[in-house]
Amino acid sequence: MISKSLLETAQFAEETAKKLTPGTLIALYGTMGSGKTTFAKGIISFLTEIQEETITSPTFTYMHLYETKTKDVVCHFDLYRLNNSEDFLMAGFEEYLHAPYITLIEWPERIEDLLIMPHKKIVLSVIDEETRSFSCS
């Protein structure tokens, strides 16, 4: 999928969010500025009705939890500051990977060896200043 604007990215996030169920893990891959946080915020906003502009990336806290409209939980990780899976385990986050949450992970390559359960992989790529490519598997 190609997004030519923030609005198109938000629409793709909404379409993705409609298909998510508890226990789903989405690994968001991409370089800095590719749109991982924007996409995650779009999913969270749709599921919770929290305004996108008030949702922040958990860059310094590593994780945020949100309650959805249906009382499910969204777990949003930003692992940019972690070095590896050992840091993740030492922080006590492993239980969240196995919880019945909708889990979104930015920078999942930091803990790739822990992602043994089935998960969706979305790779975001920068095409130009406004355009992003989304590859899903």
PDB file of C-alpha atoms in Angstrom:
ATOM      1  CA  MET A   1       0.000   0.000   0.000  1.00  0.00           C
ATOM      2  CA  ILE A   2       1.197   3.511  -0.769  1.00  0.00           C
ATOM      3  CA  SER A   3       0.238   6.484   1.410  1.00  0.00           C
ATOM      4  CA  LYS A   4       0.626   9.938  -0.059  1.00  0.00           C
ATOM      5  CA  SER A   5      -0.453  11.846   3.060  1.00  0.00           C
ATOM      6  CA  LEU A   6      -0.978  11.667   6.807  1.00  0.00           C
ATOM      7  CA  LEU A   7      -4.707  11.315   6.106  1.00  0.00           C
ATOM      8  CA  GLU A   8      -4.137   8.231   3.945  1.00  0.00           C
ATOM      9  CA  THR A   9      -1.865   6.764   6.648  1.00  0.00           C
ATOM     10  CA  ALA A  10      -4.619   7.363   9.232  1.00  0.00           C
ATOM     11  CA  GLN A  11      -7.164   5.690   6.945  1.00  0.00           C
ATOM     12  CA  PHE A  12      -4.913   2.653   6.502  1.00  0.00           C
ATOM     13  CA  ALA A  13      -4.405   2.524  10.282  1.00  0.00           C
ATOM     14  CA  GLU A  14      -8.189   2.573  10.775  1.00  0.00           C
ATOM     15  CA  GLU A  15      -8.715  -0.231   8.253  1.00  0.00           C
ATOM     16  CA  THR A  16      -6.003  -2.245   9.994  1.00  0.00           C
ATOM     17  CA  ALA A  17      -7.500  -1.535  13.442  1.00  0.00           C
ATOM     18  CA  LYS A  18     -10.900  -2.884  12.355  1.00  0.00           C
ATOM     19  CA  LYS A  19      -9.304  -6.320  11.839  1.00  0.00           C
ATOM     20  CA  LEU A  20      -7.439  -6.522  15.160  1.00  0.00           C
ATOM     21  CA  THR A  21      -8.445  -8.828  17.977  1.00  0.00           C
ATOM     22  CA  PRO A  22      -6.948  -9.433  21.429  1.00  0.00           C
ATOM     23  CA  GLY A  23      -3.806 -11.522  21.138  1.00  0.00           C
ATOM     24  CA  THR A  24      -2.714  -9.864  17.882  1.00  0.00           C
ATOM     25  CA  LEU A  25       0.856  -8.588  17.754  1.00  0.00           C
ATOM     26  CA  ILE A  26       1.937  -6.160  15.044  1.00  0.00           C
ATOM     27  CA  ALA A  27       5.657  -5.568  14.544  1.00  0.00           C
ATOM     28  CA  LEU A  28       6.270  -2.177  12.908  1.00  0.00           C
ATOM     29  CA  TYR A  29       9.584  -2.004  11.048  1.00  0.00           C
ATOM     30  CA  GLY A  30      11.035   1.072   9.385  1.00  0.00           C
ATOM     31  CA  THR A  31      13.669   3.745   9.620  1.00  0.00           C
ATOM     32  CA  MET A  32      13.381   6.839  11.788  1.00  0.00           C
ATOM     33  CA  GLY A  33      10.675   9.048  10.325  1.00  0.00           C
ATOM     34  CA  SER A  34       9.038   6.330   8.240  1.00  0.00           C
ATOM     35  CA  GLY A  35       5.691   6.691  10.021  1.00  0.00           C
ATOM     36  CA  LYS A  36       5.659   3.887  12.586  1.00  0.00           C
ATOM     37  CA  THR A  37       4.424   6.131  15.406  1.00  0.00           C
ATOM     38  CA  THR A  38       1.890   7.895  13.182  1.00  0.00           C
ATOM     39  CA  PHE A  39       0.491   4.529  12.110  1.00  0.00           C
ATOM     40  CA  ALA A  40       0.396   3.204  15.699  1.00  0.00           C
ATOM     41  CA  LYS A  41      -1.319   6.396  16.896  1.00  0.00           C
ATOM     42  CA  GLY A  42      -3.951   5.975  14.174  1.00  0.00           C
ATOM     43  CA  ILE A  43      -4.715   2.439  15.335  1.00  0.00           C
ATOM     44  CA  ILE A  44      -4.851   3.469  18.989  1.00  0.00           C
ATOM     45  CA  SER A  45      -7.054   6.468  18.255  1.00  0.00           C
ATOM     46  CA  PHE A  46      -9.560   4.400  16.292  1.00  0.00           C
ATOM     47  CA  LEU A  47      -9.744   1.663  18.937  1.00  0.00           C
ATOM     48  CA  THR A  48      -9.961   4.013  21.919  1.00  0.00           C
ATOM     49  CA  GLU A  49     -11.489   7.241  20.581  1.00  0.00           C
ATOM     50  CA  ILE A  50      -8.554   9.153  22.094  1.00  0.00           C
ATOM     51  CA  GLN A  51      -7.565  12.050  19.850  1.00  0.00           C
ATOM     52  CA  GLU A  52      -4.435  11.191  17.861  1.00  0.00           C
ATOM     53  CA  GLU A  53      -2.675  14.412  18.811  1.00  0.00           C
ATOM     54  CA  THR A  54      -2.868  13.502  22.518  1.00  0.00           C
ATOM     55  CA  ILE A  55      -1.357  10.041  22.027  1.00  0.00           C
ATOM     56  CA  THR A  56       2.395  10.064  22.569  1.00  0.00           C
ATOM     57  CA  SER A  57       5.057   7.559  21.690  1.00  0.00           C
ATOM     58  CA  PRO A  58       6.430   5.652  24.677  1.00  0.00           C
ATOM     59  CA  THR A  59       9.997   6.449  23.613  1.00  0.00           C
ATOM     60  CA  PHE A  60      11.191   7.115  27.174  1.00  0.00           C
ATOM     61  CA  THR A  61       8.829   4.802  29.086  1.00  0.00           C
ATOM     62  CA  TYR A  62       9.037   2.005  26.464  1.00  0.00           C
ATOM     63  CA  MET A  63       5.341   1.095  26.808  1.00  0.00           C
ATOM     64  CA  HIS A  64       1.877   2.615  27.096  1.00  0.00           C
ATOM     65  CA  LEU A  65      -1.370   0.727  27.759  1.00  0.00           C
ATOM     66  CA  TYR A  66      -4.755   1.905  26.502  1.00  0.00           C
ATOM     67  CA  GLU A  67      -8.257   0.596  27.121  1.00  0.00           C
ATOM     68  CA  THR A  68     -10.329   0.246  23.953  1.00  0.00           C
ATOM     69  CA  LYS A  69     -13.985   1.091  23.454  1.00  0.00           C
ATOM     70  CA  THR A  70     -14.747  -2.620  23.958  1.00  0.00           C
ATOM     71  CA  LYS A  71     -12.660  -2.826  27.164  1.00  0.00           C
ATOM     72  CA  ASP A  72      -9.793  -4.688  25.473  1.00  0.00           C
ATOM     73  CA  VAL A  73      -6.234  -3.458  25.964  1.00  0.00           C
ATOM     74  CA  VAL A  74      -3.790  -2.012  23.445  1.00  0.00           C
ATOM     75  CA  CYS A  75      -0.134  -2.282  24.423  1.00  0.00           C
ATOM     76  CA  HIS A  76       2.139   0.102  22.486  1.00  0.00           C
ATOM     77  CA  PHE A  77       5.900  -0.409  22.686  1.00  0.00           C
ATOM     78  CA  ASP A  78       8.631   1.862  21.331  1.00  0.00           C
ATOM     79  CA  LEU A  79      11.871  -0.068  21.775  1.00  0.00           C
ATOM     80  CA  TYR A  80      14.197   2.398  20.047  1.00  0.00           C
ATOM     81  CA  ARG A  81      16.238   2.966  23.223  1.00  0.00           C
ATOM     82  CA  LEU A  82      16.651  -0.733  24.055  1.00  0.00           C
ATOM     83  CA  ASN A  83      19.787  -2.514  22.952  1.00  0.00           C
ATOM     84  CA  ASN A  84      18.488  -6.065  22.789  1.00  0.00           C
ATOM     85  CA  SER A  85      16.029  -8.647  24.078  1.00  0.00           C
ATOM     86  CA  GLU A  86      17.967  -9.007  27.336  1.00  0.00           C
ATOM     87  CA  ASP A  87      17.146  -5.362  28.164  1.00  0.00           C
ATOM     88  CA  PHE A  88      13.492  -6.074  27.341  1.00  0.00           C
ATOM     89  CA  LEU A  89      13.412  -9.091  29.650  1.00  0.00           C
ATOM     90  CA  MET A  90      15.242  -7.251  32.447  1.00  0.00           C
ATOM     91  CA  ALA A  91      12.589  -4.518  32.280  1.00  0.00           C
ATOM     92  CA  GLY A  92       9.915  -7.158  32.927  1.00  0.00           C
ATOM     93  CA  PHE A  93       8.094  -6.738  29.625  1.00  0.00           C
ATOM     94  CA  GLU A  94       7.974 -10.381  28.510  1.00  0.00           C
ATOM     95  CA  GLU A  95       4.561 -10.965  30.110  1.00  0.00           C
ATOM     96  CA  TYR A  96       3.065  -8.331  27.796  1.00  0.00           C
ATOM     97  CA  LEU A  97       4.076 -10.334  24.720  1.00  0.00           C
ATOM     98  CA  HIS A  98       1.914 -13.234  25.883  1.00  0.00           C
ATOM     99  CA  ALA A  99      -1.010 -11.236  27.276  1.00  0.00           C
ATOM    100  CA  PRO A 100      -4.341 -11.141  25.436  1.00  0.00           C
ATOM    101  CA  TYR A 101      -3.691  -7.596  24.240  1.00  0.00           C
ATOM    102  CA  ILE A 102      -3.517  -5.940  20.872  1.00  0.00           C
ATOM    103  CA  THR A 103       0.213  -5.259  20.849  1.00  0.00           C
ATOM    104  CA  LEU A 104       2.012  -2.757  18.624  1.00  0.00           C
ATOM    105  CA  ILE A 105       5.812  -2.787  18.658  1.00  0.00           C
ATOM    106  CA  GLU A 106       7.978  -0.101  17.098  1.00  0.00           C
ATOM    107  CA  TRP A 107      11.609  -1.183  16.568  1.00  0.00           C
ATOM    108  CA  PRO A 108      10.819  -4.914  16.997  1.00  0.00           C
ATOM    109  CA  GLU A 109      14.225  -5.851  15.610  1.00  0.00           C
ATOM    110  CA  ARG A 110      15.554  -5.128  19.114  1.00  0.00           C
ATOM    111  CA  ILE A 111      13.702  -8.224  20.405  1.00  0.00           C
ATOM    112  CA  GLU A 112      13.340 -10.286  17.246  1.00  0.00           C
ATOM    113  CA  ASP A 113      14.431 -13.480  19.002  1.00  0.00           C
ATOM    114  CA  LEU A 114      11.482 -13.099  21.423  1.00  0.00           C
ATOM    115  CA  LEU A 115       8.903 -12.785  18.650  1.00  0.00           C
ATOM    116  CA  ILE A 116       8.352 -16.510  18.269  1.00  0.00           C
ATOM    117  CA  MET A 117       4.563 -16.332  18.378  1.00  0.00           C
ATOM    118  CA  PRO A 118       2.642 -15.599  15.190  1.00  0.00           C
ATOM    119  CA  HIS A 119       2.598 -11.903  14.451  1.00  0.00           C
ATOM    120  CA  LYS A 120       1.890  -9.479  11.660  1.00  0.00           C
ATOM    121  CA  LYS A 121       4.844  -7.655  10.183  1.00  0.00           C
ATOM    122  CA  ILE A 122       4.427  -4.214   8.637  1.00  0.00           C
ATOM    123  CA  VAL A 123       7.433  -2.571   7.016  1.00  0.00           C
ATOM    124  CA  LEU A 124       7.159   1.176   6.451  1.00  0.00           C
ATOM    125  CA  SER A 125       9.447   2.813   3.909  1.00  0.00           C
ATOM    126  CA  VAL A 126      10.007   6.450   3.015  1.00  0.00           C
ATOM    127  CA  ILE A 127       9.502   7.174  -0.672  1.00  0.00           C
ATOM    128  CA  ASP A 128       9.642  10.965  -0.412  1.00  0.00           C
ATOM    129  CA  GLU A 129       8.753  13.714   2.077  1.00  0.00           C
ATOM    130  CA  GLU A 130       5.021  12.895   2.040  1.00  0.00           C
ATOM    131  CA  THR A 131       4.847   9.377   0.586  1.00  0.00           C
ATOM    132  CA  ARG A 132       5.234   6.130   2.498  1.00  0.00           C
ATOM    133  CA  SER A 133       5.076   2.512   1.452  1.00  0.00           C
ATOM    134  CA  PHE A 134       3.508  -0.163   3.691  1.00  0.00           C
ATOM    135  CA  SER A 135       4.399  -3.804   3.124  1.00  0.00           C
ATOM    136  CA  CYS A 136       2.416  -6.309   5.201  1.00  0.00           C
ATOM    137  CA  SER A 137       3.066  -9.969   5.901  1.00  0.00           C
TER     138      SER A 137
END
